[in-house]
C-alpha positions as protocol buffer text, in pm:
chain_id: "A"
residue {
  index: 1
  type: MET
  ca { x: 8344 y: -2213 z: -46 }
}
residue {
  index: 2
  type: LYS
  ca { x: 8283 y: -1861 z: 84 }
}
residue {
  index: 3
  type: LYS
  ca { x: 8134 y: -1605 z: -155 }
}
residue {
  index: 4
  type: THR
  ca { x: 8066 y: -1235 z: -97 }
}
residue {
  index: 5
  type: GLU
  ca { x: 7914 y: -983 z: -330 }
}
residue {
  index: 6
  type: SER
  ca { x: 7896 y: -606 z: -340 }
}
residue {
  index: 7
  type: GLY
  ca { x: 7781 y: -367 z: -604 }
}
residue {
  index: 8
  type: VAL
  ca { x: 7553 y: -89 z: -711 }
}
residue {
  index: 9
  type: GLY
  ca { x: 7297 y: -112 z: -987 }
}
residue {
  index: 10
  type: ALA
  ca { x: 7402 y: -348 z: -1264 }
}
residue {
  index: 11
  type: ASP
  ca { x: 7762 y: -362 z: -1143 }
}
residue {
  index: 12
  type: ALA
  ca { x: 7896 y: -631 z: -912 }
}
residue {
  index: 13
  type: LEU
  ca { x: 8215 y: -746 z: -748 }
}
residue {
  index: 14
  type: VAL
  ca { x: 8220 y: -1112 z: -646 }
}
residue {
  index: 15
  type: ARG
  ca { x: 8484 y: -1268 z: -419 }
}
residue {
  index: 16
  type: ALA
  ca { x: 8514 y: -1637 z: -344 }
}
residue {
  index: 17
  type: THR
  ca { x: 8753 y: -1847 z: -138 }
}
residue {
  index: 18
  type: ALA
  ca { x: 8800 y: -2221 z: -105 }
}
residue {
  index: 19
  type: ALA
  ca { x: 9036 y: -2467 z: 62 }
}
residue {
  index: 20
  type: ASP
  ca { x: 9055 y: -2265 z: 384 }
}
residue {
  index: 21
  type: GLY
  ca { x: 9152 y: -1949 z: 195 }
}
residue {
  index: 22
  type: GLN
  ca { x: 9424 y: -2115 z: -9 }
}
residue {
  index: 23
  type: ILE
  ca { x: 9226 y: -2049 z: -328 }
}
residue {
  index: 24
  type: ARG
  ca { x: 9090 y: -1702 z: -395 }
}
residue {
  index: 25
  type: CYS
  ca { x: 8891 y: -1586 z: -694 }
}
residue {
  index: 26
  type: MET
  ca { x: 8718 y: -1264 z: -788 }
}
residue {
  index: 27
  type: ALA
  ca { x: 8527 y: -1119 z: -1079 }
}
residue {
  index: 28
  type: ALA
  ca { x: 8382 y: -777 z: -1152 }
}
residue {
  index: 29
  type: VAL
  ca { x: 8127 y: -623 z: -1384 }
}
residue {
  index: 30
  type: THR
  ca { x: 8185 y: -247 z: -1389 }
}
residue {
  index: 31
  type: THR
  ca { x: 8000 y: -132 z: -1700 }
}
residue {
  index: 32
  type: ALA
  ca { x: 7769 y: 114 z: -1522 }
}
residue {
  index: 33
  type: THR
  ca { x: 8050 y: 255 z: -1305 }
}
residue {
  index: 34
  type: ALA
  ca { x: 8276 y: 306 z: -1607 }
}
residue {
  index: 35
  type: ALA
  ca { x: 7995 y: 469 z: -1807 }
}
residue {
  index: 36
  type: GLU
  ca { x: 7911 y: 705 z: -1519 }
}
residue {
  index: 37
  type: ALA
  ca { x: 8278 y: 801 z: -1473 }
}
residue {
  index: 38
  type: ALA
  ca { x: 8310 y: 869 z: -1847 }
}
residue {
  index: 39
  type: ARG
  ca { x: 7992 y: 1081 z: -1841 }
}
residue {
  index: 40
  type: ARG
  ca { x: 8103 y: 1285 z: -1539 }
}
residue {
  index: 41
  type: HIS
  ca { x: 8446 y: 1354 z: -1688 }
}
residue {
  index: 42
  type: GLY
  ca { x: 8321 y: 1411 z: -2044 }
}
residue {
  index: 43
  type: THR
  ca { x: 8574 y: 1167 z: -2188 }
}
residue {
  index: 44
  type: SER
  ca { x: 8633 y: 1057 z: -2543 }
}
residue {
  index: 45
  type: ASP
  ca { x: 8539 y: 696 z: -2615 }
}
residue {
  index: 46
  type: THR
  ca { x: 8904 y: 587 z: -2605 }
}
residue {
  index: 47
  type: VAL
  ca { x: 8965 y: 756 z: -2269 }
}
residue {
  index: 48
  type: ALA
  ca { x: 8641 y: 600 z: -2142 }
}
residue {
  index: 49
  type: ALA
  ca { x: 8785 y: 257 z: -2227 }
}
residue {
  index: 50
  type: ALA
  ca { x: 9116 y: 339 z: -2054 }
}
residue {
  index: 51
  type: LEU
  ca { x: 8944 y: 477 z: -1744 }
}
residue {
  index: 52
  type: GLY
  ca { x: 8703 y: 182 z: -1731 }
}
residue {
  index: 53
  type: ARG
  ca { x: 8989 y: -68 z: -1747 }
}
residue {
  index: 54
  type: THR
  ca { x: 9173 y: 116 z: -1470 }
}
residue {
  index: 55
  type: LEU
  ca { x: 8860 y: 134 z: -1252 }
}
residue {
  index: 56
  type: THR
  ca { x: 8807 y: -239 z: -1296 }
}
residue {
  index: 57
  type: GLY
  ca { x: 9169 y: -332 z: -1227 }
}
residue {
  index: 58
  type: ALA
  ca { x: 9177 y: -117 z: -915 }
}
residue {
  index: 59
  type: ALA
  ca { x: 8846 y: -260 z: -790 }
}
residue {
  index: 60
  type: LEU
  ca { x: 8981 y: -613 z: -830 }
}
residue {
  index: 61
  type: LEU
  ca { x: 9305 y: -528 z: -649 }
}
residue {
  index: 62
  type: GLY
  ca { x: 9119 y: -343 z: -374 }
}
residue {
  index: 63
  type: ALA
  ca { x: 8873 y: -626 z: -317 }
}
residue {
  index: 64
  type: TRP
  ca { x: 9117 y: -797 z: -82 }
}
residue {
  index: 65
  type: GLN
  ca { x: 9199 y: -485 z: 122 }
}
residue {
  index: 66
  type: LYS
  ca { x: 9105 y: -481 z: 490 }
}
residue {
  index: 67
  type: GLU
  ca { x: 8806 y: -282 z: 611 }
}
residue {
  index: 68
  type: PHE
  ca { x: 8975 y: 54 z: 669 }
}
residue {
  index: 69
  type: ASP
  ca { x: 9237 y: 33 z: 395 }
}
residue {
  index: 70
  type: ARG
  ca { x: 9240 y: 205 z: 61 }
}
residue {
  index: 71
  type: LEU
  ca { x: 9427 y: 146 z: -259 }
}
residue {
  index: 72
  type: THR
  ca { x: 9537 y: 401 z: -518 }
}
residue {
  index: 73
  type: VAL
  ca { x: 9636 y: 306 z: -872 }
}
residue {
  index: 74
  type: GLN
  ca { x: 9823 y: 564 z: -1078 }
}
residue {
  index: 75
  type: ILE
  ca { x: 9918 y: 534 z: -1441 }
}
residue {
  index: 76
  type: GLU
  ca { x: 10186 y: 788 z: -1524 }
}
residue {
  index: 77
  type: CYS
  ca { x: 10240 y: 790 z: -1898 }
}
residue {
  index: 78
  type: ASP
  ca { x: 10375 y: 989 z: -2192 }
}
residue {
  index: 79
  type: GLY
  ca { x: 10066 y: 947 z: -2413 }
}
residue {
  index: 80
  type: PRO
  ca { x: 9802 y: 1215 z: -2478 }
}
residue {
  index: 81
  type: VAL
  ca { x: 9586 y: 1104 z: -2183 }
}
residue {
  index: 82
  type: GLY
  ca { x: 9867 y: 1221 z: -1954 }
}
residue {
  index: 83
  type: GLY
  ca { x: 9778 y: 990 z: -1665 }
}
residue {
  index: 84
  type: ILE
  ca { x: 9499 y: 813 z: -1482 }
}
residue {
  index: 85
  type: THR
  ca { x: 9442 y: 793 z: -1106 }
}
residue {
  index: 86
  type: VAL
  ca { x: 9190 y: 561 z: -939 }
}
residue {
  index: 87
  type: GLU
  ca { x: 9116 y: 508 z: -569 }
}
residue {
  index: 88
  type: THR
  ca { x: 8922 y: 216 z: -420 }
}
residue {
  index: 89
  type: ASN
  ca { x: 8854 y: 37 z: -94 }
}
residue {
  index: 90
  type: SER
  ca { x: 8743 y: -303 z: 36 }
}
residue {
  index: 91
  type: ARG
  ca { x: 8376 y: -209 z: -2 }
}
residue {
  index: 92
  type: GLY
  ca { x: 8411 y: -186 z: -379 }
}
residue {
  index: 93
  type: GLU
  ca { x: 8377 y: 192 z: -383 }
}
residue {
  index: 94
  type: VAL
  ca { x: 8587 y: 333 z: -665 }
}
residue {
  index: 95
  type: ARG
  ca { x: 8653 y: 673 z: -818 }
}
residue {
  index: 96
  type: GLY
  ca { x: 8888 y: 790 z: -1087 }
}
residue {
  index: 97
  type: TYR
  ca { x: 9036 y: 1087 z: -1266 }
}
residue {
  index: 98
  type: VAL
  ca { x: 9210 y: 1136 z: -1602 }
}
residue {
  index: 99
  type: ARG
  ca { x: 9441 y: 1427 z: -1680 }
}
residue {
  index: 100
  type: ASN
  ca { x: 9320 y: 1477 z: -2037 }
}
residue {
  index: 101
  type: PRO
  ca { x: 8966 y: 1342 z: -2081 }
}
residue {
  index: 102
  type: GLU
  ca { x: 8950 y: 1455 z: -2443 }
}
residue {
  index: 103
  type: ALA
  ca { x: 9253 y: 1257 z: -2569 }
}
residue {
  index: 104
  type: ASP
  ca { x: 9152 y: 1034 z: -2857 }
}
residue {
  index: 105
  type: ALA
  ca { x: 9287 y: 804 z: -3124 }
}
residue {
  index: 106
  type: PRO
  ca { x: 9135 y: 627 z: -3423 }
}
residue {
  index: 107
  type: LEU
  ca { x: 9024 y: 266 z: -3382 }
}
residue {
  index: 108
  type: ASN
  ca { x: 9306 y: 14 z: -3415 }
}
residue {
  index: 109
  type: ALA
  ca { x: 9344 y: -236 z: -3701 }
}
residue {
  index: 110
  type: ASP
  ca { x: 9104 y: -475 z: -3523 }
}
residue {
  index: 111
  type: GLY
  ca { x: 8836 y: -205 z: -3504 }
}
residue {
  index: 112
  type: LYS
  ca { x: 8878 y: -164 z: -3126 }
}
residue {
  index: 113
  type: PHE
  ca { x: 8963 y: 136 z: -2910 }
}
residue {
  index: 114
  type: ASP
  ca { x: 9337 y: 203 z: -2935 }
}
residue {
  index: 115
  type: VAL
  ca { x: 9407 y: 259 z: -2566 }
}
residue {
  index: 116
  type: ARG
  ca { x: 9778 y: 201 z: -2627 }
}
residue {
  index: 117
  type: ALA
  ca { x: 9785 y: 509 z: -2855 }
}
residue {
  index: 118
  type: ILE
  ca { x: 9657 y: 743 z: -2583 }
}
residue {
  index: 119
  type: VAL
  ca { x: 9853 y: 586 z: -2295 }
}
residue {
  index: 120
  type: GLY
  ca { x: 10194 y: 528 z: -2454 }
}
residue {
  index: 121
  type: GLU
  ca { x: 10480 y: 426 z: -2227 }
}
residue {
  index: 122
  type: GLY
  ca { x: 10507 y: 481 z: -1855 }
}
residue {
  index: 123
  type: MET
  ca { x: 10465 y: 330 z: -1511 }
}
residue {
  index: 124
  type: LEU
  ca { x: 10186 y: 170 z: -1310 }
}
residue {
  index: 125
  type: TYR
  ca { x: 10197 y: 257 z: -939 }
}
residue {
  index: 126
  type: VAL
  ca { x: 9991 y: 90 z: -667 }
}
residue {
  index: 127
  type: THR
  ca { x: 9978 y: 248 z: -321 }
}
residue {
  index: 128
  type: SER
  ca { x: 9814 y: 72 z: -26 }
}
residue {
  index: 129
  type: GLU
  ca { x: 9723 y: 277 z: 281 }
}
residue {
  index: 130
  type: SER
  ca { x: 9607 y: 121 z: 607 }
}
residue {
  index: 131
  type: GLY
  ca { x: 9378 y: 263 z: 875 }
}
residue {
  index: 132
  type: PHE
  ca { x: 9331 y: 593 z: 693 }
}
residue {
  index: 133
  type: ASP
  ca { x: 8959 y: 634 z: 767 }
}
residue {
  index: 134
  type: ILE
  ca { x: 8981 y: 567 z: 1142 }
}
residue {
  index: 135
  type: GLY
  ca { x: 9287 y: 759 z: 1249 }
}
residue {
  index: 136
  type: LEU
  ca { x: 9519 y: 457 z: 1267 }
}
residue {
  index: 137
  type: TYR
  ca { x: 9719 y: 563 z: 965 }
}
residue {
  index: 138
  type: ARG
  ca { x: 10038 y: 372 z: 887 }
}
residue {
  index: 139
  type: GLU
  ca { x: 10313 y: 441 z: 637 }
}
residue {
  index: 140
  type: PRO
  ca { x: 10180 y: 353 z: 290 }
}
residue {
  index: 141
  type: TYR
  ca { x: 10329 y: 79 z: 76 }
}
residue {
  index: 142
  type: ARG
  ca { x: 10396 y: 170 z: -287 }
}
residue {
  index: 143
  type: GLY
  ca { x: 10490 y: -67 z: -566 }
}
residue {
  index: 144
  type: SER
  ca { x: 10560 y: 9 z: -929 }
}
residue {
  index: 145
  type: VAL
  ca { x: 10602 y: -170 z: -1260 }
}
residue {
  index: 146
  type: PRO
  ca { x: 10664 y: -39 z: -1611 }
}
residue {
  index: 147
  type: LEU
  ca { x: 10368 y: -49 z: -1846 }
}
residue {
  index: 148
  type: THR
  ca { x: 10419 y: -351 z: -2071 }
}
residue {
  index: 149
  type: SER
  ca { x: 10161 y: -275 z: -2339 }
}
residue {
  index: 150
  type: GLY
  ca { x: 9973 y: 46 z: -2260 }
}
residue {
  index: 151
  type: GLU
  ca { x: 9644 y: -143 z: -2304 }
}
residue {
  index: 152
  type: ILE
  ca { x: 9597 y: -127 z: -1923 }
}
residue {
  index: 153
  type: GLY
  ca { x: 9425 y: -466 z: -1881 }
}
residue {
  index: 154
  type: GLU
  ca { x: 9745 y: -641 z: -1987 }
}
residue {
  index: 155
  type: ASP
  ca { x: 9947 y: -407 z: -1766 }
}
residue {
  index: 156
  type: PHE
  ca { x: 9747 y: -512 z: -1459 }
}
residue {
  index: 157
  type: ALA
  ca { x: 9808 y: -878 z: -1541 }
}
């Protein structure tokens, strides 16, 4: 089994492979990154949850990118948050932006952040760009899927 780790502070991204690369696994703890992004953008608690979930999903997707590739995740939605954009690379570096950091909603019936209420319906776009940082840029690949729940974590799955 091959295992690699990267991370800053309390956060970590762990990748593992087995069976000659036939089995791949990864896990991420992004609490500090999500908290710092929420602080920098002055988000409501509900937007902080949405941004944190998007940062984590993008970091997991980007973990398998090649060295000079980058991945952009965009959530275009009709909810009060207006949209979320996150960019990441194979080194686990991630940054994000929300259109309306002050969007908020009351807690849901389970007493949890109601991310669905601020996201609403929309699309999840993933764009992969190769060679961008070293001048060997190729045409990007862009895929899209409709949001299935608006809870973001479920939409990545």
